[in-house]
Short mmCIF file of C-alpha atoms and ligand atoms in Angstrom, two decimals:
data_model
loop_
_atom_site.label_atom_id
_atom_site.label_comp_id
_atom_site.label_asym_id
_atom_site.label_seq_id
_atom_site.Cartn_x
_atom_site.Cartn_y
_atom_site.Cartn_z
CA MET A 26 2.83 -25.52 -38.30
CA ASP A 27 6.19 -26.19 -37.44
CA ALA A 28 8.15 -28.63 -40.27
CA ASP A 29 11.10 -29.26 -37.38
CA ALA A 30 8.98 -30.29 -34.39
CA TYR A 31 6.57 -32.66 -36.86
CA ARG A 32 8.85 -34.20 -37.93
CA GLN A 33 10.61 -34.96 -34.65
CA GLU A 34 7.79 -36.73 -33.91
CA GLY A 35 6.98 -38.16 -37.23
CA LEU A 36 10.73 -39.70 -36.70
CA ALA A 37 9.75 -40.77 -33.43
CA ALA A 38 6.28 -42.12 -34.01
CA VAL A 39 8.27 -44.77 -36.84
CA GLU A 40 11.62 -46.00 -34.34
CA ARG A 41 8.56 -46.75 -32.23
CA ALA A 42 7.00 -48.75 -34.27
CA THR A 43 7.29 -52.49 -33.73
CA THR A 44 4.22 -54.02 -36.21
CA ILE A 45 4.03 -53.00 -39.86
CA ALA A 46 -0.33 -52.42 -38.66
CA GLU A 47 1.79 -49.74 -36.06
CA LEU A 48 3.88 -49.04 -39.15
CA ASP A 49 1.51 -47.78 -41.42
CA GLN A 50 -1.04 -46.25 -39.24
CA ALA A 51 1.92 -43.44 -38.48
CA ARG A 52 2.63 -43.22 -42.24
CA ILE A 53 -1.33 -41.93 -42.34
CA HIS A 54 -1.09 -39.70 -39.07
CA TYR A 55 2.11 -38.51 -40.78
CA LEU A 56 1.39 -38.86 -44.08
CA GLY A 57 -2.19 -39.23 -44.71
CA ARG A 58 -3.64 -36.88 -46.90
CA LYS A 59 -5.44 -35.45 -44.21
CA SER A 60 -2.28 -35.06 -42.21
CA GLU A 61 -1.41 -32.02 -41.08
CA LEU A 62 1.82 -31.92 -43.73
CA LYS A 63 -0.37 -33.13 -46.71
CA GLN A 64 -2.90 -29.94 -45.20
CA ALA A 65 0.02 -26.90 -44.92
CA LEU A 66 1.34 -28.46 -47.61
CA ARG A 67 -2.21 -27.91 -49.83
CA GLU A 68 -1.75 -24.12 -48.60
CA VAL A 69 1.86 -23.40 -49.28
CA ARG A 70 2.42 -19.88 -50.15
CA ASP A 71 5.91 -18.60 -50.19
CA ARG A 72 8.66 -21.35 -51.59
CA GLU A 73 10.91 -21.61 -47.92
CA THR A 74 8.24 -23.18 -46.68
CA GLY A 75 7.43 -25.03 -49.04
CA MET A 76 10.69 -26.50 -49.27
CA ALA A 77 10.53 -27.32 -45.35
CA LEU A 78 8.08 -28.98 -45.29
CA ASN A 79 9.08 -31.16 -48.33
CA ALA A 80 12.26 -31.86 -46.57
CA THR A 81 9.99 -33.11 -43.95
CA ARG A 82 7.97 -35.34 -45.97
CA GLU A 83 10.82 -36.88 -47.24
CA ALA A 84 12.53 -37.72 -44.30
CA ILE A 85 9.36 -38.75 -42.79
CA GLU A 86 9.07 -41.16 -45.92
CA GLN A 87 12.10 -42.38 -45.64
CA ALA A 88 12.08 -43.23 -42.03
CA LEU A 89 9.84 -44.98 -42.98
CA ALA A 90 10.87 -46.92 -45.98
CA THR A 91 14.18 -47.78 -43.20
CA ARG A 92 11.51 -49.15 -40.41
CA GLN A 93 9.49 -51.64 -42.85
CA GLY A 94 12.51 -52.88 -44.02
CA GLU A 95 13.32 -53.70 -40.72
CA LEU A 96 10.09 -54.84 -39.86
CA ASP A 97 10.49 -56.93 -43.02
CA ARG A 98 13.63 -58.90 -42.54
CA ALA A 99 12.31 -59.89 -38.60
CA ALA A 100 8.90 -60.86 -39.47
CA LEU A 101 11.25 -63.36 -42.17
CA ASP A 102 13.87 -64.36 -39.16
CA ARG A 103 10.94 -64.66 -36.80
CA THR A 104 8.72 -67.28 -39.38
CA LEU A 105 12.34 -69.04 -40.32
CA THR A 106 13.22 -69.33 -36.86
CA GLU A 107 9.53 -70.79 -35.49
CA GLU A 108 8.94 -72.70 -38.68
CA THR A 109 11.76 -74.76 -38.92
CA VAL A 110 11.20 -78.49 -40.00
CA ASP A 111 12.63 -80.62 -37.81
CA ILE A 112 14.83 -83.24 -40.76
CA THR A 113 15.87 -85.66 -37.47
CA LEU A 114 12.54 -86.63 -37.32
CA PRO A 115 12.15 -89.78 -38.20
CA GLY A 116 9.84 -89.93 -41.39
CA GLU A 117 6.79 -91.34 -42.34
CA ARG A 118 7.64 -94.54 -44.93
CA ARG A 119 5.24 -94.38 -48.03
CA ARG A 120 4.57 -97.90 -49.54
CA ARG A 121 5.83 -99.04 -52.88
CA GLY A 122 4.37 -101.85 -54.60
CA HIS A 123 5.29 -103.80 -56.81
CA LEU A 124 4.78 -106.41 -59.77
CA HIS A 125 2.12 -108.92 -59.12
CA LEU A 126 3.81 -112.29 -58.89
CA ILE A 127 2.52 -112.75 -62.40
CA THR A 128 4.15 -110.09 -64.31
CA GLN A 129 7.76 -111.03 -62.44
CA VAL A 130 7.23 -114.17 -63.95
CA ARG A 131 6.14 -113.26 -67.54
CA ARG A 132 8.88 -110.47 -67.56
CA ASP A 133 11.74 -113.17 -66.69
CA VAL A 134 9.78 -115.59 -69.33
CA GLU A 135 10.22 -112.63 -71.77
CA ASP A 136 13.71 -112.14 -71.17
CA ALA A 137 14.61 -115.74 -70.96
CA PHE A 138 13.42 -115.99 -75.30
CA VAL A 139 14.79 -112.42 -76.34
CA GLY A 140 18.49 -113.51 -74.92
CA LEU A 141 17.90 -116.41 -77.40
CA GLY A 142 16.87 -114.30 -79.76
CA TYR A 143 13.05 -114.39 -80.22
CA HIS A 144 10.68 -111.80 -80.76
CA VAL A 145 7.21 -111.32 -78.11
CA ARG A 146 4.15 -110.88 -79.10
CA TYR A 147 0.74 -110.60 -77.97
CA ASP A 148 -2.85 -111.86 -79.58
CA ARG A 149 -5.20 -111.26 -79.14
CA GLU A 150 -7.60 -113.42 -76.35
CA VAL A 151 -10.95 -113.70 -78.42
CA GLU A 152 -10.31 -115.80 -80.84
CA THR A 153 -12.40 -117.45 -83.59
CA THR A 154 -12.61 -121.01 -83.94
CA GLU A 155 -10.86 -121.02 -87.04
CA TYR A 156 -7.70 -120.17 -85.79
CA ASN A 157 -8.38 -121.95 -81.83
CA PHE A 158 -8.89 -125.13 -83.64
CA ASP A 159 -9.34 -125.42 -87.38
CA LYS A 160 -5.41 -124.73 -88.14
CA LEU A 161 -4.36 -126.54 -85.44
CA GLU A 162 -5.85 -129.18 -86.79
CA PHE A 163 -8.08 -130.10 -83.57
CA PRO A 164 -11.11 -132.56 -85.06
CA PRO A 165 -14.03 -132.64 -85.24
CA TRP A 166 -14.53 -134.66 -81.96
CA HIS A 167 -12.16 -132.96 -79.75
CA ALA A 168 -13.22 -132.11 -76.58
CA ALA A 169 -12.23 -129.07 -76.19
CA ARG A 170 -14.43 -128.29 -79.05
CA SER A 171 -17.56 -127.59 -76.35
CA PRO A 172 -19.17 -125.69 -75.09
CA ARG A 173 -18.63 -127.52 -71.82
CA ALA A 174 -14.79 -126.67 -71.92
CA THR A 175 -14.71 -123.41 -73.03
CA PHE A 176 -16.30 -120.27 -73.54
CA PHE A 177 -18.15 -119.41 -76.69
CA LEU A 178 -18.69 -116.14 -77.11
CA ASP A 179 -20.64 -116.51 -80.31
CA GLY A 180 -20.57 -119.81 -82.52
CA ASP A 181 -17.77 -119.57 -83.71
CA VAL A 182 -15.74 -116.98 -81.36
CA VAL A 183 -14.53 -118.15 -78.36
CA LEU A 184 -12.11 -116.69 -75.70
CA ARG A 185 -8.50 -118.76 -76.70
CA THR A 186 -8.15 -121.70 -74.49
CA GLU A 187 -4.11 -121.68 -75.30
CA THR A 188 -1.91 -119.01 -76.53
CA SER A 189 -0.94 -121.99 -80.08
CA PRO A 190 -3.61 -119.61 -82.18
CA SER A 191 -0.14 -117.50 -82.08
CA GLN A 192 1.32 -119.89 -83.51
CA ILE A 193 -1.48 -119.23 -87.21
CA HIS A 194 -0.88 -115.95 -86.73
CA GLU A 195 2.88 -115.47 -86.77
CA MET A 196 3.51 -118.02 -89.34
CA GLU A 197 0.79 -115.91 -91.45
CA GLU A 198 2.51 -113.09 -91.21
CA ARG A 199 6.31 -112.92 -91.44
CA GLN A 200 8.78 -116.07 -93.19
CA PRO A 201 11.42 -118.05 -91.88
CA PRO A 202 13.54 -118.46 -90.07
CA ILE A 203 10.22 -117.48 -87.18
CA TYR A 204 12.12 -117.40 -83.77
CA MET A 205 8.61 -116.42 -81.28
CA VAL A 206 7.73 -116.63 -78.31
CA SER A 207 3.19 -115.27 -76.97
CA ILE A 208 2.74 -114.21 -73.71
CA GLY A 209 -1.05 -113.52 -72.37
CA ARG A 210 -4.18 -114.75 -70.93
CA CYS A 211 -6.54 -117.98 -71.56
CA TYR A 212 -9.21 -119.44 -70.83
CA ARG A 213 -11.25 -122.64 -69.88
CA ARG A 214 -14.77 -123.91 -68.36
CA ASP A 215 -12.35 -125.23 -65.34
CA THR A 216 -13.84 -125.67 -62.34
CA ILE A 217 -12.32 -123.44 -59.12
CA ASP A 218 -9.35 -126.10 -57.71
CA ALA A 219 -5.80 -125.02 -55.87
CA THR A 220 -4.42 -125.81 -59.25
CA HIS A 221 -7.16 -124.69 -62.21
CA TYR A 222 -9.00 -121.13 -62.31
CA PRO A 223 -11.11 -120.40 -65.79
CA ILE A 224 -8.27 -116.90 -66.45
CA PHE A 225 -4.64 -118.12 -66.60
CA HIS A 226 -1.62 -117.10 -68.58
CA GLN A 227 0.72 -119.33 -70.60
CA PHE A 228 4.05 -118.61 -73.68
CA GLU A 229 3.65 -120.01 -76.65
CA GLY A 230 6.67 -120.07 -78.20
CA LEU A 231 7.58 -121.17 -82.07
CA ALA A 232 10.77 -121.75 -84.62
CA VAL A 233 10.67 -122.90 -87.81
CA ASP A 234 13.50 -122.54 -89.56
CA ARG A 235 15.32 -125.44 -91.70
CA GLY A 236 16.73 -128.71 -90.64
CA ILE A 237 15.48 -127.78 -86.81
CA THR A 238 15.71 -131.16 -85.29
CA LEU A 239 13.65 -131.99 -81.50
CA ALA A 240 16.87 -131.77 -80.15
CA ASP A 241 16.95 -128.15 -80.87
CA LEU A 242 13.49 -129.07 -79.05
CA LYS A 243 14.95 -130.14 -76.66
CA GLY A 244 17.86 -127.66 -75.73
CA THR A 245 15.89 -124.54 -75.55
CA LEU A 246 13.78 -126.00 -73.69
CA LEU A 247 16.48 -126.61 -70.85
CA HIS A 248 17.91 -123.12 -71.54
CA VAL A 249 14.76 -121.48 -70.49
CA MET A 250 13.91 -124.17 -67.60
CA ARG A 251 17.42 -123.48 -66.59
CA GLU A 252 16.87 -119.18 -66.41
CA LEU A 253 14.11 -119.74 -64.67
CA PHE A 254 14.17 -122.02 -62.53
CA GLY A 255 18.13 -122.07 -61.72
CA GLU A 256 21.48 -123.70 -63.53
CA ASP A 257 20.79 -127.25 -61.87
CA ARG A 258 18.12 -127.49 -63.73
CA ALA A 259 17.04 -131.32 -65.97
CA VAL A 260 14.74 -131.84 -68.88
CA ARG A 261 13.19 -134.97 -70.15
CA PHE A 262 10.39 -135.71 -72.26
CA ARG A 263 7.28 -138.20 -72.24
CA THR A 264 5.17 -139.03 -75.06
CA HIS A 265 2.05 -137.16 -75.34
CA TYR A 266 -0.49 -136.13 -78.10
CA PHE A 267 -1.54 -132.96 -79.78
CA PRO A 268 -4.12 -132.29 -82.12
CA PHE A 269 -0.83 -129.26 -84.14
CA THR A 270 2.64 -131.14 -83.40
CA GLU A 271 3.81 -134.62 -84.18
CA PRO A 272 5.21 -136.30 -82.23
CA SER A 273 3.82 -134.47 -79.69
CA ILE A 274 6.12 -134.12 -76.26
CA GLU A 275 5.50 -133.36 -72.40
CA PRO A 276 8.59 -132.15 -71.17
CA ASP A 277 9.29 -132.11 -67.46
CA VAL A 278 12.05 -130.13 -65.49
CA SER A 279 13.31 -131.24 -62.74
CA CYS A 280 11.93 -130.79 -59.28
CA GLY A 281 14.24 -128.06 -57.11
CA ILE A 282 12.56 -128.89 -54.19
CA CYS A 283 14.28 -133.11 -53.24
CA GLY A 284 17.07 -132.43 -56.54
CA GLY A 285 15.70 -135.53 -58.27
CA SER A 286 15.19 -137.68 -55.72
CA GLY A 287 11.89 -137.25 -54.98
CA CYS A 288 9.19 -135.60 -52.78
CA ARG A 289 5.47 -134.27 -52.37
CA THR A 290 5.66 -131.37 -54.42
CA CYS A 291 6.38 -133.83 -57.80
CA GLY A 292 4.57 -136.92 -56.72
CA TYR A 293 7.61 -138.83 -55.60
CA SER A 294 8.49 -138.84 -58.79
CA GLY A 295 11.48 -136.13 -59.11
CA TRP A 296 10.25 -134.84 -61.70
CA LEU A 297 7.45 -131.51 -63.00
CA GLU A 298 5.35 -131.59 -65.57
CA MET A 299 5.95 -128.29 -67.89
CA GLY A 300 3.51 -128.11 -70.32
CA GLY A 301 3.37 -129.72 -73.86
CA ALA A 302 5.57 -129.45 -76.29
CA GLY A 303 6.33 -131.05 -80.31
CA MET A 304 6.95 -130.60 -83.74
CA VAL A 305 5.23 -128.94 -85.40
CA ASP A 306 2.67 -130.78 -87.25
CA PRO A 307 3.21 -130.22 -91.34
CA ALA A 308 -0.18 -129.61 -92.13
CA VAL A 309 -0.02 -126.82 -88.95
CA LEU A 310 2.92 -125.26 -91.56
CA ARG A 311 0.69 -126.07 -94.47
CA ASN A 312 -1.89 -124.05 -92.84
CA GLY A 313 0.31 -121.05 -91.79
CA GLY A 314 1.73 -121.43 -95.05
CA ILE A 315 4.61 -122.50 -95.22
CA ASP A 316 5.90 -125.66 -97.06
CA PRO A 317 7.14 -128.34 -95.16
CA GLU A 318 9.19 -129.42 -97.28
CA GLU A 319 11.76 -126.74 -96.77
CA TRP A 320 10.83 -126.31 -93.46
CA SER A 321 10.44 -127.53 -89.71
CA GLY A 322 9.29 -125.92 -87.03
CA PHE A 323 9.22 -127.37 -83.05
CA ALA A 324 6.66 -125.65 -80.58
CA PHE A 325 5.28 -125.91 -76.63
CA GLY A 326 3.07 -124.32 -74.86
CA CYS A 327 3.88 -123.50 -70.66
CA GLY A 328 1.55 -121.99 -67.49
CA LEU A 329 2.98 -118.40 -66.70
CA GLU A 330 0.83 -119.66 -62.65
CA ARG A 331 2.82 -123.15 -63.15
CA VAL A 332 5.99 -121.13 -63.02
CA ALA A 333 4.85 -119.35 -60.49
CA GLN A 334 3.56 -121.58 -58.31
CA LEU A 335 7.00 -124.38 -58.95
CA ARG A 336 9.44 -121.16 -57.89
CA HIS A 337 7.53 -119.93 -55.06
CA ASN A 338 6.46 -123.52 -54.07
CA VAL A 339 2.14 -121.65 -53.69
CA PRO A 340 0.15 -123.96 -53.47
CA ASP A 341 -2.86 -122.50 -54.52
CA ILE A 342 -3.13 -121.12 -57.89
CA ARG A 343 -6.50 -119.30 -56.65
CA VAL A 344 -4.25 -116.42 -54.06
CA LEU A 345 -2.92 -115.56 -57.03
CA TRP A 346 -6.58 -113.69 -58.07
CA GLU A 347 -7.48 -112.71 -54.37
CA ASN A 348 -5.08 -109.81 -55.07
CA ASP A 349 -4.44 -109.79 -51.01
CA VAL A 350 -1.93 -107.27 -50.70
CA ARG A 351 -0.71 -109.84 -47.37
CA VAL A 352 0.28 -112.52 -49.88
CA LEU A 353 1.36 -109.95 -52.89
CA ARG A 354 3.89 -108.66 -50.82
CA GLN A 355 6.25 -111.91 -50.10
CA PHE A 356 6.64 -112.46 -53.74
N1 LIG B 428 -1.64 -125.75 -75.82
C1 LIG B 428 -1.74 -126.38 -75.36
C2 LIG B 428 -2.74 -126.86 -74.35
O1 LIG B 428 -2.74 -125.66 -73.75
C3 LIG B 428 -0.23 -126.35 -75.07
C4 LIG B 428 1.36 -126.81 -76.12
C5 LIG B 428 1.39 -128.86 -76.44
C6 LIG B 428 1.34 -126.36 -77.05
C7 LIG B 428 2.00 -128.75 -77.42
C8 LIG B 428 2.23 -126.75 -77.89
C9 LIG B 428 2.47 -127.57 -78.46
O2 LIG B 428 2.37 -125.50 -78.25
O3 LIG B 428 4.01 -127.90 -79.36
O4 LIG B 428 -2.61 -126.99 -73.58
#
C-alpha cells in the first residue's frame, strides 16, 4: 500500500467534511478497524513500512482532531446566532399578588401597638365557656350564652365570640405590668348582611399597671386611631355596659369623610363607633390572679373589618370574604 497516497486521500476527505457525520465517515473509512491502513498495519513485517504507516495514521488523526474542533466551533457559532433572544421584545408581565386587606389592617394594628411597647398574642379560637364567659363575669342570663347567639361545639366548648378571653389567658400567664394586644378570628351566629358576618376579626388590648386610669385608655385609643386613620382624627367616649369592665365605654372616632360635620357614612353624627372598652372590672383582675388593690387596668376590643371598611369606604363586609380578585386588587 502507498502510505503517502493514502495520507493525501485521507487528509483531503477530512478537509471535505462539512458535518460531524461526514467527519465520522472519513474517520471510519481511513482509520477504522476495517480500513486499508489498519489492515496494512496488521500485516507489516519491516520497520520502515511500519513507521511510514504510523506517520500516515498520526497525520490523519491530527487532521481529524483539528477538523473536529473547527466543526464544533462552527456549530456553536450557529446556535449562538440562531438562538439569540431579542431582549428588546416586551416580556410577559407576571402578576404579583398582595396581602388581603384584613391582613394589611392586622399588621397595621400590630405595628401601632408594638410602637407603644405592647406585645402581640394570638390565642385559640376554640374556647371553653369558662374563659369565653365565666371568667369575664358574663352573668348567667347574658344573651351571648345562648346557642342562638354563639356556636357551641359542646356543652362548655364554643367558638370564641370575641378576643376578650385573651385578657384572662394573659393575666394567668404573666405578672403585671401587662401591655398586650390579642388579634384573631371570632365567631357569632349572626345573619349575614352588609355589616355582619359569622366569622370576623377583633383586636383586643389589655393594660394592667399601677395607677392606670380612663385617661390612659383615651390617650392610647387616640394614638392608635390616629395611626390607623390619620393625624386629624379625634376620639370620644360614650358610656355603655360590658360584663368585664367597670366603667364601660364605647369609643368613637371622628368621621374621616366629613371631618366631623356629619355625612351619610357617620349617620350625620360626625362620629364612628369603634368597639368597646373600659376599666377592667376588679372581679376580672381577680379571676386572672391579679390583686385589684395593687393593680388597675383598661381593656378595649375592636373589629378589624370595621377598620378596613372605614379606611377604604368598603360598603359591604361580604366582599372581604368572597375573595374576588377584582375587588381585592383595589386595596
Ligand atoms: N368584647 C366586646 C365585644 O366583642 C368588645 C369589648 C368591650 C372588648 C369592652 C373589651 C372591652 O376589651 O373592655 O363586643
